[in-house]
Amino acid sequence: QDLQIVNAERRIDLSSHIVKAFLTLKVENIGKDPAAEMLLAFPPTQIKNLAMVQALATTGKKKKKTYLPLDVKPTEQPDAPNDTGYYRVTFISPLGPGETVSLEVLYILTHSLEPFPVEITQSESQLVYYHDSAVILSPYHVKQQTTFIKTPSTRVESFTSIEPANRAGKEIKYGPYENRASYSYTPVIIHFENNSPFAVVEELVREIEISHWGSLQITENYRLTHGGARHKGVFSRVDYQSKRSVSGASSFNALLAVLPPRVNSVYYRDEIGNISTSHLRTGFRKSELEFEPRYPLFGGWSATFIIGYRVPLEDYLFEASDGRRYLNFTFGCPLVETIVNKLTIKVVLPEGSKDPSAVLPFTVNQELQVKYSYLDIVGRTVVVLQKDNVVPTHNVPFQVYYTFKPIYMLAEPFMLVSAFFLVFVASLAYVHIDLNIVRK
Amino acid sequence: MAALESPLPGTPTAMRNAFGNVLSVLILVLIGVLAFSIRLFSVIKYESVIHEFDPYFNYRVTQFLSKNGIYEFWNWFDDRTWYPLGRVIGGTVYPGLTLTAGTIWWGLNSLNIPLSVETVCVFTAPVFSAFASWATYLLTKEVKGSGAGLAAAALLAMVPSYISRSVAGSYDNEAVAIFALIFTFYLYIKTLNTGSLFYATLNALAYFYMVCSWGGYTFIINLIPMHVLLCIVTGRYSPRLYIAYAPLVVLGTLLAALVPVVGFNAVLTSEHFASFLVFIIIHVVALVYYIKGILSPKMFKVAVTLVVSIGMVVCFIVVAILVALVASSPTGGWSGRSLSLLDPTYASKYIPIIASVSEHQPPTWPSYFMDINVLAFLVPAGIIACFSPLSDASSFVVLYIVMSVYFSGVMVRLMLVLAPAACIMSGIALSQAFDVFTGSIKYQLGASSNSTDDAEDNTSTNNAPKDDVSAGKTDKGEEIVKERSSKKGKKKEREPADKPSVKAKIKKKALVLPLEASIVALLLLIMLGAFYVIHCVWAAAEAYSAPSIVLTSQSRDGLHVFDDFRESYAWLSHNTDVDDKVASWWDYGYQTTAMANRTVIVDNNTWNNTHIATVGTAMSSPEKAAWEIFNSLDVKYVLVVFGGLIGYPSDDINKFLWMVRIGGGVFPHIKEADYLRDGQYRIDSEATPTMLNSLMYKLSYYRFVETDGKGYDRVRRTEIGKKHFKLTHFEEVFTSHHWMVRLYKLKPPRNRIRGKAKKLKSKTSSGLSSKSAKKNPWV
């Protein structure tokens, strides 16, 4: 290996159920050849829960720091020990021998807080385990490293101590450790209280329907569960209502969705009707929909609901320089601080549009479907984008390009007009044609 | 008539008629729009949602139909209800409504109009009430001309009684059945007026649709025979009557037998008996008339004696057999609901389950005013108008109103059958009154300006425009196909229709009211109409639009929404196992299966009294006994509705006496007297121990005292009797936000500890209360 990590600092934020880790790496090329890329290694327990990895190269000194995003791709290594997973970070320019570079890496883990005890009653608060390694797993030699772990509250039941390690308030510090060989791994377990809402959307289907008559109709089907420790035994409304602070601390009953600005005709319902507890604040930059499910969600409880809204077309539909049209819309889930296990976005293009193609900053499964809506004859092309394990950081714009002739907009009005016309012609004919066999 | 046709031959009359036709079509369209839109208050004030109890079942059936198709629907055995018995839905449901909505949904979807099943179901009732008002127009037009028809249609479009059953979301059988009822009557009258077999066949088909839609079809199959009998007795027999009746019975009965829920009942039960009897009679009469026609009077007399003597014997034998058959069955072949119609005290004596439904109670006087409003005053005038002169058609509507007044007096629900009759009568009354008043005003004005002719033209045109149309057309020799097919009938129809106008003319000539009086009377009539409209809009907006699954209350700090039912149904559907069984009182059965998709023990289709009594017994038993009953039924959750916290009066505690009564009817160890203190139903500290230990009491008031420290029940307006107690065999798993729905889970049976197995002590409570003074628990 030609690279070594001179200095590494890791900050892991455990305050919500989405685990965010910030890595600051200083990488040096100690080999003879220039290195164009480096590898980030993740233990197998983490690699399957890894929602996103981003890397930035830092240049410049303290005040005038600039960040340049780097290309990060998952990759396979033939000699990976113990199913270690890798991401490949490509430098902006190859790193010459003896040169160093500073990197900022952000990676996000989902489903990594394991509730223990697995079932709790209404009055208990929720304790979770977090498993990780005290030292950074890396295919390179690490000269010096420190890990800071931030817990949501000061209540930490236990944590594995790897000297030097200490805890101060909400922070646990592992390190500094010197000169760890490549693939060093020292497992630690932290057992702490986390009562933040473990809102997990098991499945979200967002349907974005483009109407060239001037609006974009978005319908979102949610299946939401509480992903924390399972609720056990009695649910008492008396306790829930009167002792709100100690009762059902890990439950949640309010959610916040960030919707686009200029949103209108918002509705919130489920399969048996309207849900009356919601509140919409429209703003200049964003709108916020604050809503409650029908009942508070305790661990393991789930609920389904539908949110629908409409936004003006001109904010999201543009014409590209080559004459094609494109929709520019936000990927991901509008709910704040939620994990989406399976996200499907369906972009319903208007009838008669051709050559659809989607552009996204990360890989998703894509396919095309056909949907029949109001008085369609040939059907509308639907671009289906599907991605698992989506976190709020995935809320970035994506584009769908297609070609469309405006004349198709008139097809349905024309059909209606001609249908009415035919009815009148038919009745005219009926009145005037004598079908009698016998002349009077 | 003569005055009309001689000065204006040709174009002006035709023009005016054409104009009149277009105008009445326009008015009819507007009436349809009115009927539809007045029923949208529920959607605007609340939301587009299915209402109440039965509509949820119909909605669920429609969902099944639209998902699985018609054949699966006929064979549907529903194992999610009446556990462990199940219910054959396809064979026990009136499929008309479901098939109608299913067809509409299918049609729209095949046109690629993606409306959901729910939307279609919600708007089926308003659409059909528009159809019903058009049918009323047709029916009344057949009776008294199109002026009366339009008035009746407008009245029906907004009659509160019908609105109460057909607001958007009230997806119940009655919604389409009233249309079917009126339309069947229209086709009957039409056949009677025209004598056309075409209409007779249509009539049988409309009757078939009615049979598909609602159990109330027995009203038709009894009313029409009665009318036929009336016609025969009053010497109004004609071949037209025969055409109108005989095909209806034959075809109608055959078709009715095709509906699985009716099946052989169409010939076996006593409800249909009258139609067959009259069928025989009309044949005898027809034969007599026929023979009378071909024989000389002398021969005829001989034949009569011969036929009568033989016929009497045959009839006697047949009747004797029938009577014996009928008498052999315990209820005399009548179903419970029909019997309680004939004998209003029957249900309260023998079938508490029918008596326990609020809509099966006899109505109070104010409910007449509430439901048909000023029509109640106009009906007598309409009846009088129908007698001048009495035609076949008008005698039918008179009979219709008389019968429906009786039925509505027995069951508040049948007010719905009265409403169309009242509208028709009032429409006739209003139109006749307007005729007289406007006629005399015109006459008076015309007399002052010496242009009598014009005035007369107008009045008589209003009176009988239809006749002018056919008259004008025959003159020109241009007749369209349809008119031709019914030409024969029209000629005959003209005779009775001519009479009133001629007669009216004579009356008008002789009896012209003074100008001032007519104007004042007109204004008063318009005021009456305005009052009616205001009342109807108020009733539609305030009284009948609440969906009852979501409640609202207006207080100082804005609107409060109580959405507890759906909250707990949603909880059930998402957080319990899909095969869990939920026990509740039968009122909530349909909603639980439809909204929560969980198996229930009993539901609103109260076909098995024993099963309901079992649940009633469990609810009235102490905890341990109740647990055993529920456990034997495989019940996992028990649902109770409790209104004590927010003051929702129709909760389970208020229905509790019915559970005791129904339970006690089958299981005699449950005695109503044990739950009453001195004949009074109470839940405070004076309540009997049996009451305070019953499962219903415990589940309703469990930990209730902790809400305010006293346990003050806002429905009963008293502090509860037993405040602090623990549940040993049940545990609370969910209580909705306003405590309206409380869900309990049966605790699993304890492991048996050796030597500690206690025997259940059977509760023996002393009957302290007297049974004589029962307090109505509905108060």
Coordinates of N, CA and C in Angstrom, one line a residue, chain A residues 233-239 241 243 269-276 294-296 300-304 372-377 430-431 433-436 438 440, chain B residues 47-49 56 59 111-115 118 477 479-482 484 561 563 566-567 569-571 573-575 595 703 706-707 731-737 739:
Chain A
G233 N -47.4 -4.7 26.0 CA -48.5 -4.6 27.0 C -49.5 -3.5 26.8
V234 N -49.8 -2.9 27.9 CA -50.9 -1.9 28.0 C -50.6 -0.6 27.3
F235 N -51.5 0.0 26.6 CA -51.5 1.4 26.2 C -52.6 2.1 27.0
S236 N -52.2 2.9 27.9 CA -53.2 3.6 28.7 C -53.2 5.1 28.2
R237 N -54.4 5.5 27.8 CA -54.6 6.9 27.4 C -54.5 7.8 28.5
V238 N -54.9 7.4 29.7 CA -54.8 8.3 30.9 C -53.4 8.7 31.1
D239 N -52.5 7.7 31.1 CA -51.1 7.9 31.4 C -50.5 8.8 30.3
Q241 N -52.0 10.9 28.3 CA -52.4 12.3 28.3 C -52.0 13.0 29.5
K243 N -49.4 12.2 32.0 CA -48.0 12.2 32.3 C -47.2 12.1 31.0
R269 N -54.8 12.2 4.0 CA -55.8 11.2 4.3 C -55.3 9.8 4.4
D270 N -56.1 8.9 4.7 CA -55.7 7.5 4.5 C -56.9 6.8 3.8
E271 N -56.8 5.5 3.8 CA -57.8 4.7 3.0 C -59.2 4.8 3.5
I272 N -59.4 5.3 4.8 CA -60.7 5.4 5.3 C -61.1 6.8 5.5
G273 N -60.4 7.8 4.9 CA -60.9 9.1 4.9 C -59.9 10.1 5.4
N274 N -60.4 11.3 5.5 CA -59.6 12.5 5.8 C -59.0 12.3 7.2
I275 N -57.8 12.8 7.4 CA -57.3 12.8 8.8 C -57.2 14.3 9.2
S276 N -57.9 14.6 10.3 CA -58.2 16.0 10.5 C -57.0 16.8 11.2
R294 N -53.2 9.2 12.8 CA -54.4 9.0 13.5 C -54.2 8.8 15.0
Y295 N -53.1 8.1 15.3 CA -52.9 7.7 16.7 C -51.4 7.8 16.9
P296 N -51.0 8.0 18.2 CA -49.5 8.1 18.4 C -48.8 6.8 18.1
G300 N -43.0 -0.3 17.0 CA -43.6 -1.4 16.3 C -45.0 -1.1 15.7
W301 N -45.6 0.0 16.1 CA -46.9 0.3 15.5 C -46.7 0.9 14.1
S302 N -47.6 0.8 13.3 CA -47.5 1.4 12.0 C -48.7 2.1 11.6
A303 N -48.6 2.9 10.6 CA -49.8 3.7 10.0 C -49.5 3.9 8.6
T304 N -50.6 4.0 7.8 CA -50.5 4.4 6.4 C -51.2 5.7 6.2
Y372 N -52.9 4.7 -17.6 CA -54.1 5.3 -18.2 C -54.8 6.1 -17.2
S373 N -55.0 7.4 -17.6 CA -55.7 8.3 -16.7 C -56.8 8.9 -17.6
Y374 N -57.3 10.1 -17.1 CA -58.5 10.6 -17.7 C -58.6 10.6 -19.2
L375 N -59.4 9.7 -19.7 CA -59.8 9.6 -21.1 C -58.6 9.4 -22.0
D376 N -57.6 8.7 -21.5 CA -56.4 8.4 -22.3 C -56.7 7.3 -23.3
I377 N -56.0 7.4 -24.4 CA -56.1 6.3 -25.4 C -54.8 5.5 -25.5
Y430 N -82.3 10.7 -35.4 CA -83.4 9.8 -34.9 C -84.7 10.5 -35.0
V431 N -84.7 11.8 -34.8 CA -86.0 12.5 -34.9 C -86.5 12.6 -36.3
I433 N -85.5 10.6 -39.1 CA -85.6 9.4 -39.9 C -86.9 8.7 -39.5
D434 N -87.7 8.3 -40.5 CA -88.9 7.6 -40.2 C -88.6 6.1 -40.4
L435 N -88.7 5.4 -39.3 CA -88.4 4.0 -39.3 C -89.6 3.1 -39.5
N436 N -90.7 3.7 -39.7 CA -92.0 3.0 -39.8 C -92.0 2.1 -41.1
V438 N -94.9 0.8 -42.2 CA -96.1 1.1 -42.9 C -96.2 2.6 -43.0
K440 N -98.1 6.0 -43.1 CA -99.4 6.4 -42.7 C -100.1 7.3 -43.8
Chain B
E47 N -66.6 15.6 4.6 CA -65.6 15.2 3.6 C -66.3 14.1 2.7
S48 N -65.7 13.7 1.7 CA -66.3 12.7 0.8 C -66.0 11.3 1.4
V49 N -66.9 10.9 2.2 CA -66.7 9.6 3.0 C -68.0 8.9 3.1
Y56 N -71.2 1.2 5.1 CA -69.9 0.6 5.1 C -69.9 -0.8 4.6
Y59 N -70.4 -0.6 0.9 CA -69.1 -0.2 0.3 C -68.1 -1.4 0.2
L111 N -63.7 3.8 -19.5 CA -63.5 5.1 -20.3 C -62.2 5.7 -19.8
N112 N -61.4 5.0 -19.0 CA -60.2 5.6 -18.4 C -60.5 6.9 -17.6
I113 N -61.5 6.8 -16.8 CA -61.8 7.9 -15.9 C -61.5 7.3 -14.5
P114 N -60.3 7.5 -13.9 CA -59.9 6.7 -12.8 C -60.6 7.2 -11.5
L115 N -61.9 7.0 -11.3 CA -62.5 7.3 -10.0 C -62.4 6.1 -9.1
E118 N -64.7 4.2 -3.9 CA -65.3 5.0 -2.8 C -66.0 6.3 -3.4
G477 N -100.0 15.3 -39.6 CA -99.7 13.9 -40.2 C -98.2 13.6 -40.0
E479 N -95.7 12.1 -37.4 CA -95.6 11.6 -36.1 C -94.4 10.7 -36.0
I480 N -93.6 10.9 -34.9 CA -92.4 10.2 -34.7 C -92.8 8.8 -34.2
V481 N -91.8 7.9 -34.3 CA -92.0 6.5 -34.0 C -92.6 6.3 -32.6
K482 N -92.0 6.9 -31.6 CA -92.5 6.7 -30.3 C -93.9 7.0 -30.1
R484 N -96.1 7.1 -32.1 CA -97.0 6.2 -32.9 C -97.3 5.0 -32.1
V561 N -63.1 18.4 16.2 CA -63.4 17.2 15.4 C -63.1 16.0 16.3
D563 N -62.7 12.4 15.8 CA -62.5 11.4 14.8 C -62.0 10.0 15.4
R566 N -62.5 6.4 13.6 CA -61.6 6.0 12.5 C -60.2 5.8 13.1
E567 N -59.9 6.6 14.2 CA -58.6 6.4 14.8 C -58.4 5.0 15.3
Y569 N -60.3 2.3 14.4 CA -60.3 1.3 13.4 C -59.0 1.3 12.6
A570 N -58.4 2.4 12.4 CA -57.1 2.5 11.8 C -56.0 1.8 12.7
W571 N -56.1 2.0 14.0 CA -55.2 1.3 14.8 C -55.4 -0.2 14.7
S573 N -56.5 -1.9 12.3 CA -56.1 -2.5 11.0 C -54.6 -2.5 10.9
H574 N -53.9 -1.6 11.5 CA -52.4 -1.6 11.3 C -51.6 -2.3 12.4
N575 N -52.2 -2.5 13.6 CA -51.4 -3.0 14.7 C -51.9 -4.2 15.3
M595 N -63.6 -1.0 7.8 CA -62.5 0.0 8.0 C -61.3 -0.7 8.6
R703 N -60.4 3.1 34.7 CA -59.5 4.2 34.9 C -60.1 5.5 34.5
E706 N -59.5 8.6 36.8 CA -58.2 9.4 36.8 C -58.2 10.6 35.9
T707 N -59.3 10.7 35.0 CA -59.2 11.9 34.1 C -59.6 13.2 34.9
E731 N -56.9 -6.5 29.3 CA -56.0 -5.3 29.5 C -56.3 -4.3 28.4
E732 N -56.1 -3.1 28.8 CA -56.4 -2.0 27.8 C -55.3 -1.9 26.8
V733 N -55.6 -2.0 25.5 CA -54.5 -1.9 24.6 C -54.6 -0.6 23.8
F734 N -55.8 -0.1 23.7 CA -55.9 1.2 23.0 C -57.1 2.0 23.4
T735 N -57.0 3.2 23.6 CA -58.1 4.1 23.9 C -57.9 5.3 23.0
S736 N -59.0 5.7 22.3 CA -58.8 6.8 21.3 C -58.7 8.1 22.1
H737 N -58.4 9.1 21.3 CA -58.0 10.4 21.8 C -59.1 11.0 22.8
W739 N -61.5 9.2 24.1 CA -62.0 8.0 24.9 C -63.2 7.4 24.3

